[in-house]
PDB file of C-alpha atoms in Angstrom:
ATOM      1  CA  ASP A   1     268.861 210.296  60.118  1.00  0.00           C
ATOM      2  CA  THR A   2     269.916 207.214  62.101  1.00  0.00           C
ATOM      3  CA  GLN A   3     267.668 204.797  60.207  1.00  0.00           C
ATOM      4  CA  LYS A   4     269.159 205.780  56.828  1.00  0.00           C
ATOM      5  CA  HIS A   5     272.665 205.600  58.250  1.00  0.00           C
ATOM      6  CA  ASP A   6     272.025 202.088  59.588  1.00  0.00           C
ATOM      7  CA  GLU A   7     270.590 201.047  56.221  1.00  0.00           C
ATOM      8  CA  LEU A   8     273.734 202.256  54.449  1.00  0.00           C
ATOM      9  CA  LEU A   9     275.935 200.371  56.910  1.00  0.00           C
ATOM     10  CA  GLN A  10     273.924 197.183  56.302  1.00  0.00           C
ATOM     11  CA  ARG A  11     274.642 197.602  52.583  1.00  0.00           C
ATOM     12  CA  GLY A  12     278.346 198.029  53.248  1.00  0.00           C
ATOM     13  CA  VAL A  13     278.394 201.783  52.590  1.00  0.00           C
ATOM     14  CA  ASP A  14     280.271 203.828  55.153  1.00  0.00           C
ATOM     15  CA  PHE A  15     281.652 207.314  54.534  1.00  0.00           C
ATOM     16  CA  ARG A  16     283.139 207.750  58.020  1.00  0.00           C
ATOM     17  CA  GLY A  17     286.766 208.778  57.765  1.00  0.00           C
ATOM     18  CA  LYS A  18     286.532 209.017  53.963  1.00  0.00           C
ATOM     19  CA  VAL A  19     285.166 212.530  53.473  1.00  0.00           C
ATOM     20  CA  ASN A  20     287.482 215.451  54.095  1.00  0.00           C
ATOM     21  CA  VAL A  21     285.078 218.079  55.405  1.00  0.00           C
ATOM     22  CA  ASP A  22     287.875 220.653  55.241  1.00  0.00           C
ATOM     23  CA  ASP A  23     288.086 220.232  51.449  1.00  0.00           C
ATOM     24  CA  LEU A  24     284.569 220.212  50.027  1.00  0.00           C
ATOM     25  CA  SER A  25     283.562 221.525  46.629  1.00  0.00           C
ATOM     26  CA  PHE A  26     280.004 222.558  45.835  1.00  0.00           C
ATOM     27  CA  MET A  27     278.820 221.561  42.376  1.00  0.00           C
ATOM     28  CA  GLY A  28     275.518 221.659  40.553  1.00  0.00           C
ATOM     29  CA  HIS A  29     273.769 221.952  37.203  1.00  0.00           C
ATOM     30  CA  SER A  30     270.814 224.230  36.487  1.00  0.00           C
ATOM     31  CA  PHE A  31     268.785 224.536  39.704  1.00  0.00           C
ATOM     32  CA  GLY A  32     271.517 222.434  41.340  1.00  0.00           C
ATOM     33  CA  GLY A  33     273.949 225.219  40.400  1.00  0.00           C
ATOM     34  CA  ALA A  34     271.661 227.719  42.098  1.00  0.00           C
ATOM     35  CA  THR A  35     271.517 225.462  45.157  1.00  0.00           C
ATOM     36  CA  ALA A  36     275.307 225.043  45.210  1.00  0.00           C
ATOM     37  CA  ALA A  37     275.768 228.825  45.214  1.00  0.00           C
ATOM     38  CA  HIS A  38     273.168 229.320  47.948  1.00  0.00           C
ATOM     39  CA  ALA A  39     274.717 226.580  50.127  1.00  0.00           C
ATOM     40  CA  ILE A  40     277.522 229.013  50.969  1.00  0.00           C
ATOM     41  CA  HIS A  41     275.244 230.276  53.743  1.00  0.00           C
ATOM     42  CA  LYS A  42     275.599 226.874  55.477  1.00  0.00           C
ATOM     43  CA  MET A  43     279.347 226.364  55.077  1.00  0.00           C
ATOM     44  CA  LYS A  44     282.242 227.677  53.027  1.00  0.00           C
ATOM     45  CA  PRO A  45     283.498 225.226  50.398  1.00  0.00           C
ATOM     46  CA  THR A  46     286.971 225.087  48.879  1.00  0.00           C
ATOM     47  CA  CYS A  47     285.446 226.085  45.539  1.00  0.00           C
ATOM     48  CA  MET A  48     282.252 226.013  43.469  1.00  0.00           C
ATOM     49  CA  VAL A  49     281.477 224.468  40.082  1.00  0.00           C
ATOM     50  CA  LEU A  50     278.302 225.817  38.491  1.00  0.00           C
ATOM     51  CA  HIS A  51     277.075 224.260  35.241  1.00  0.00           C
ATOM     52  CA  ASP A  52     274.480 226.485  33.525  1.00  0.00           C
ATOM     53  CA  PRO A  53     273.295 227.762  36.920  1.00  0.00           C
ATOM     54  CA  ALA A  54     269.669 228.912  37.091  1.00  0.00           C
ATOM     55  CA  THR A  55     270.686 232.172  38.752  1.00  0.00           C
ATOM     56  CA  ASP A  56     267.179 233.631  38.430  1.00  0.00           C
ATOM     57  CA  TRP A  57     266.037 231.109  41.010  1.00  0.00           C
ATOM     58  CA  ILE A  58     268.785 231.653  43.569  1.00  0.00           C
ATOM     59  CA  PRO A  59     267.238 233.198  46.703  1.00  0.00           C
ATOM     60  CA  ASP A  60     267.647 236.981  46.812  1.00  0.00           C
ATOM     61  CA  LYS A  61     270.166 237.017  49.652  1.00  0.00           C
ATOM     62  CA  THR A  62     272.584 235.041  47.461  1.00  0.00           C
ATOM     63  CA  ARG A  63     271.782 236.804  44.171  1.00  0.00           C
ATOM     64  CA  VAL A  64     272.544 240.116  45.871  1.00  0.00           C
ATOM     65  CA  LEU A  65     276.018 238.718  46.582  1.00  0.00           C
ATOM     66  CA  LEU A  66     276.587 237.126  43.166  1.00  0.00           C
ATOM     67  CA  PHE A  67     275.393 240.230  41.316  1.00  0.00           C
ATOM     68  CA  SER A  68     276.480 242.839  43.845  1.00  0.00           C
ATOM     69  CA  LYS A  69     276.672 246.396  42.578  1.00  0.00           C
ATOM     70  CA  GLU A  70     280.425 246.291  43.167  1.00  0.00           C
ATOM     71  CA  ARG A  71     280.821 243.165  40.999  1.00  0.00           C
ATOM     72  CA  LEU A  72     278.602 244.651  38.264  1.00  0.00           C
ATOM     73  CA  LYS A  73     280.766 247.764  37.818  1.00  0.00           C
ATOM     74  CA  GLY A  74     281.787 248.000  34.174  1.00  0.00           C
ATOM     75  CA  VAL A  75     279.283 245.383  32.986  1.00  0.00           C
ATOM     76  CA  GLN A  76     277.598 246.752  29.850  1.00  0.00           C
ATOM     77  CA  LYS A  77     274.749 244.230  29.632  1.00  0.00           C
ATOM     78  CA  GLY A  78     273.205 245.373  32.890  1.00  0.00           C
ATOM     79  CA  TYR A  79     271.462 243.138  35.377  1.00  0.00           C
ATOM     80  CA  ASP A  80     267.722 243.491  35.835  1.00  0.00           C
ATOM     81  CA  GLY A  81     267.237 240.760  38.418  1.00  0.00           C
ATOM     82  CA  GLY A  82     266.283 238.052  35.942  1.00  0.00           C
ATOM     83  CA  THR A  83     262.787 236.612  35.709  1.00  0.00           C
ATOM     84  CA  GLY A  84     261.926 237.382  39.329  1.00  0.00           C
ATOM     85  CA  GLY A  85     263.553 240.790  39.584  1.00  0.00           C
ATOM     86  CA  LEU A  86     265.830 241.774  42.441  1.00  0.00           C
ATOM     87  CA  ASP A  87     265.390 244.521  44.976  1.00  0.00           C
ATOM     88  CA  TYR A  88     268.746 245.906  46.084  1.00  0.00           C
ATOM     89  CA  ASP A  89     267.646 247.067  49.515  1.00  0.00           C
ATOM     90  CA  THR A  90     269.738 248.763  52.192  1.00  0.00           C
ATOM     91  CA  LYS A  91     271.128 245.394  53.326  1.00  0.00           C
ATOM     92  CA  SER A  92     272.714 244.766  49.929  1.00  0.00           C
ATOM     93  CA  GLY A  93     276.453 244.660  49.898  1.00  0.00           C
ATOM     94  CA  THR A  94     279.246 242.171  49.602  1.00  0.00           C
ATOM     95  CA  LYS A  95     278.300 240.058  52.625  1.00  0.00           C
ATOM     96  CA  THR A  96     275.041 239.050  54.255  1.00  0.00           C
ATOM     97  CA  ASP A  97     274.353 239.138  57.972  1.00  0.00           C
ATOM     98  CA  ASP A  98     275.438 235.473  58.232  1.00  0.00           C
ATOM     99  CA  GLY A  99     278.900 236.458  56.923  1.00  0.00           C
ATOM    100  CA  ALA A 100     278.549 234.547  53.657  1.00  0.00           C
ATOM    101  CA  ASP A 101     280.170 235.826  50.473  1.00  0.00           C
ATOM    102  CA  VAL A 102     279.671 233.818  47.296  1.00  0.00           C
ATOM    103  CA  HIS A 103     282.801 235.425  45.803  1.00  0.00           C
ATOM    104  CA  ALA A 104     284.990 234.429  48.781  1.00  0.00           C
ATOM    105  CA  VAL A 105     285.815 231.168  47.010  1.00  0.00           C
ATOM    106  CA  ASN A 106     287.074 230.344  43.531  1.00  0.00           C
ATOM    107  CA  MET A 107     284.388 229.306  41.077  1.00  0.00           C
ATOM    108  CA  ILE A 108     284.019 228.059  37.555  1.00  0.00           C
ATOM    109  CA  ILE A 109     280.843 228.584  35.611  1.00  0.00           C
ATOM    110  CA  LEU A 110     280.359 226.457  32.513  1.00  0.00           C
ATOM    111  CA  SER A 111     277.699 227.876  30.219  1.00  0.00           C
ATOM    112  CA  SER A 112     276.189 226.093  27.254  1.00  0.00           C
ATOM    113  CA  SER A 113     276.216 228.173  24.084  1.00  0.00           C
ATOM    114  CA  GLN A 114     272.414 227.784  24.114  1.00  0.00           C
ATOM    115  CA  TRP A 115     272.021 229.501  27.518  1.00  0.00           C
ATOM    116  CA  LEU A 116     274.590 232.154  26.641  1.00  0.00           C
ATOM    117  CA  SER A 117     272.831 233.062  23.371  1.00  0.00           C
ATOM    118  CA  LEU A 118     269.464 233.362  25.166  1.00  0.00           C
ATOM    119  CA  ASN A 119     270.963 234.974  28.307  1.00  0.00           C
ATOM    120  CA  TRP A 120     269.196 232.393  30.442  1.00  0.00           C
ATOM    121  CA  GLY A 121     270.522 232.399  33.985  1.00  0.00           C
ATOM    122  CA  SER A 122     271.985 235.832  33.155  1.00  0.00           C
ATOM    123  CA  ALA A 123     274.817 234.008  31.370  1.00  0.00           C
ATOM    124  CA  GLN A 124     275.803 237.081  29.346  1.00  0.00           C
ATOM    125  CA  VAL A 125     276.107 239.161  32.525  1.00  0.00           C
ATOM    126  CA  LEU A 126     278.204 236.448  34.179  1.00  0.00           C
ATOM    127  CA  GLN A 127     280.411 236.258  31.077  1.00  0.00           C
ATOM    128  CA  GLU A 128     281.046 240.005  31.248  1.00  0.00           C
ATOM    129  CA  MET A 129     281.788 239.740  34.967  1.00  0.00           C
ATOM    130  CA  SER A 130     284.270 236.965  34.183  1.00  0.00           C
ATOM    131  CA  ASN A 131     285.931 239.007  31.419  1.00  0.00           C
ATOM    132  CA  LEU A 132     286.316 241.917  33.865  1.00  0.00           C
ATOM    133  CA  GLY A 133     287.798 239.664  36.562  1.00  0.00           C
ATOM    134  CA  HIS A 134     284.768 240.110  38.819  1.00  0.00           C
ATOM    135  CA  LEU A 135     284.064 236.439  39.586  1.00  0.00           C
ATOM    136  CA  GLY A 136     285.258 234.589  42.652  1.00  0.00           C
ATOM    137  CA  LEU A 137     288.252 234.962  44.902  1.00  0.00           C
ATOM    138  CA  ASP A 138     291.030 234.858  42.283  1.00  0.00           C
ATOM    139  CA  SER A 139     290.151 236.138  38.819  1.00  0.00           C
ATOM    140  CA  SER A 140     292.979 234.111  37.268  1.00  0.00           C
ATOM    141  CA  ILE A 141     291.200 230.925  38.426  1.00  0.00           C
ATOM    142  CA  SER A 142     287.523 231.947  38.634  1.00  0.00           C
ATOM    143  CA  LYS A 143     286.088 232.110  35.124  1.00  0.00           C
ATOM    144  CA  LEU A 144     283.063 231.486  32.966  1.00  0.00           C
ATOM    145  CA  HIS A 145     283.771 229.164  30.049  1.00  0.00           C
ATOM    146  CA  VAL A 146     281.380 228.553  27.171  1.00  0.00           C
ATOM    147  CA  ILE A 147     280.795 225.009  25.973  1.00  0.00           C
ATOM    148  CA  ASP A 148     280.407 225.631  22.240  1.00  0.00           C
ATOM    149  CA  ALA A 149     277.543 224.109  20.230  1.00  0.00           C
ATOM    150  CA  ALA A 150     276.067 222.685  23.431  1.00  0.00           C
ATOM    151  CA  TYR A 151     272.572 222.711  24.868  1.00  0.00           C
ATOM    152  CA  HIS A 152     271.598 222.985  28.528  1.00  0.00           C
ATOM    153  CA  ASN A 153     270.506 219.322  28.662  1.00  0.00           C
ATOM    154  CA  GLU A 154     273.969 218.133  27.642  1.00  0.00           C
ATOM    155  CA  PHE A 155     275.310 218.630  31.162  1.00  0.00           C
ATOM    156  CA  SER A 156     273.235 215.541  31.986  1.00  0.00           C
ATOM    157  CA  ASP A 157     274.007 211.995  30.872  1.00  0.00           C
ATOM    158  CA  SER A 158     270.548 211.654  29.297  1.00  0.00           C
ATOM    159  CA  CYS A 159     271.855 213.103  26.023  1.00  0.00           C
ATOM    160  CA  MET A 160     274.541 210.423  25.844  1.00  0.00           C
ATOM    161  CA  MET A 161     271.959 207.681  26.355  1.00  0.00           C
ATOM    162  CA  THR A 162     269.426 209.020  23.851  1.00  0.00           C
ATOM    163  CA  PRO A 163     269.991 208.030  20.207  1.00  0.00           C
ATOM    164  CA  LEU A 164     271.624 211.020  18.559  1.00  0.00           C
ATOM    165  CA  TRP A 165     269.118 211.201  15.681  1.00  0.00           C
ATOM    166  CA  LEU A 166     266.271 211.405  18.213  1.00  0.00           C
ATOM    167  CA  ALA A 167     268.012 213.877  20.548  1.00  0.00           C
ATOM    168  CA  ARG A 168     268.669 216.249  17.655  1.00  0.00           C
ATOM    169  CA  ALA A 169     265.164 215.818  16.228  1.00  0.00           C
ATOM    170  CA  VAL A 170     263.517 216.837  19.514  1.00  0.00           C
ATOM    171  CA  GLY A 171     266.046 219.601  20.240  1.00  0.00           C
ATOM    172  CA  VAL A 172     267.802 218.332  23.359  1.00  0.00           C
ATOM    173  CA  THR A 173     271.243 218.010  21.739  1.00  0.00           C
ATOM    174  CA  GLY A 174     273.191 220.506  19.683  1.00  0.00           C
ATOM    175  CA  LYS A 175     275.181 219.837  16.510  1.00  0.00           C
ATOM    176  CA  ARG A 176     278.088 218.432  18.470  1.00  0.00           C
ATOM    177  CA  SER A 177     278.320 214.880  19.752  1.00  0.00           C
ATOM    178  CA  PRO A 178     277.151 214.780  23.389  1.00  0.00           C
ATOM    179  CA  LEU A 179     280.136 212.534  24.108  1.00  0.00           C
ATOM    180  CA  LEU A 180     282.518 215.305  23.026  1.00  0.00           C
ATOM    181  CA  THR A 181     280.523 217.851  25.015  1.00  0.00           C
ATOM    182  CA  ALA A 182     280.664 215.644  28.126  1.00  0.00           C
ATOM    183  CA  HIS A 183     284.410 215.176  27.645  1.00  0.00           C
ATOM    184  CA  GLU A 184     284.997 218.940  27.506  1.00  0.00           C
ATOM    185  CA  ILE A 185     282.814 219.503  30.578  1.00  0.00           C
ATOM    186  CA  HIS A 186     284.793 216.804  32.414  1.00  0.00           C
ATOM    187  CA  ILE A 187     288.217 218.188  31.422  1.00  0.00           C
ATOM    188  CA  ARG A 188     287.312 221.779  32.361  1.00  0.00           C
ATOM    189  CA  THR A 189     285.696 220.759  35.661  1.00  0.00           C
ATOM    190  CA  VAL A 190     288.482 218.450  36.838  1.00  0.00           C
ATOM    191  CA  GLY A 191     291.173 220.918  35.723  1.00  0.00           C
ATOM    192  CA  PHE A 192     289.496 223.679  37.710  1.00  0.00           C
ATOM    193  CA  LEU A 193     289.111 221.498  40.823  1.00  0.00           C
ATOM    194  CA  GLU A 194     292.822 220.624  40.746  1.00  0.00           C
ATOM    195  CA  THR A 195     293.840 224.274  40.267  1.00  0.00           C
ATOM    196  CA  ALA A 196     291.479 225.520  42.997  1.00  0.00           C
ATOM    197  CA  ARG A 197     292.770 222.946  45.485  1.00  0.00           C
ATOM    198  CA  GLU A 198     296.381 223.863  44.739  1.00  0.00           C
ATOM    199  CA  ALA A 199     295.534 227.544  45.303  1.00  0.00           C
ATOM    200  CA  LYS A 200     293.841 226.832  48.652  1.00  0.00           C
TER     201      LYS A 200
END
């Protein structure tokens, strides 16, 4: 959009020559994690970072890739398609007709212990896939890690800005300090990004 671009330039913001389009990482939390995974149909990133991804809401053509029958081999939990179900039709496989493959890049999935315990976003299935080496391009890099004693909301900065007594009283923060949770999320995310770029 030319008007928005001109407005940014007037404010002194210019990304020209500053973004390396050959080294992009897709990252998102919750529905943003679902969107980051689905964006692989538009372009292939260097890697993906998914924080508590809402996998039930990923469009079917991407969920079929993420939870392909091949990747689910050996998974004991079983995958039922999540809240919306999933129809593995004759087009299901490892790639869609646009050539996309969500596992063709390295990925890290960070799951809050809350989502894992409730299996929201099929976190337990993804954890089993990770343990079997069925996530991403390189199973030594692509993993699911659990953020212990953390709630889904703690991937956002709102928990750090809310008084701790209030956040715990209304159930948006776990027993751990949200500052410590944010620090662990940061360390794991940045460490993965560095490792994935080196492996590229």
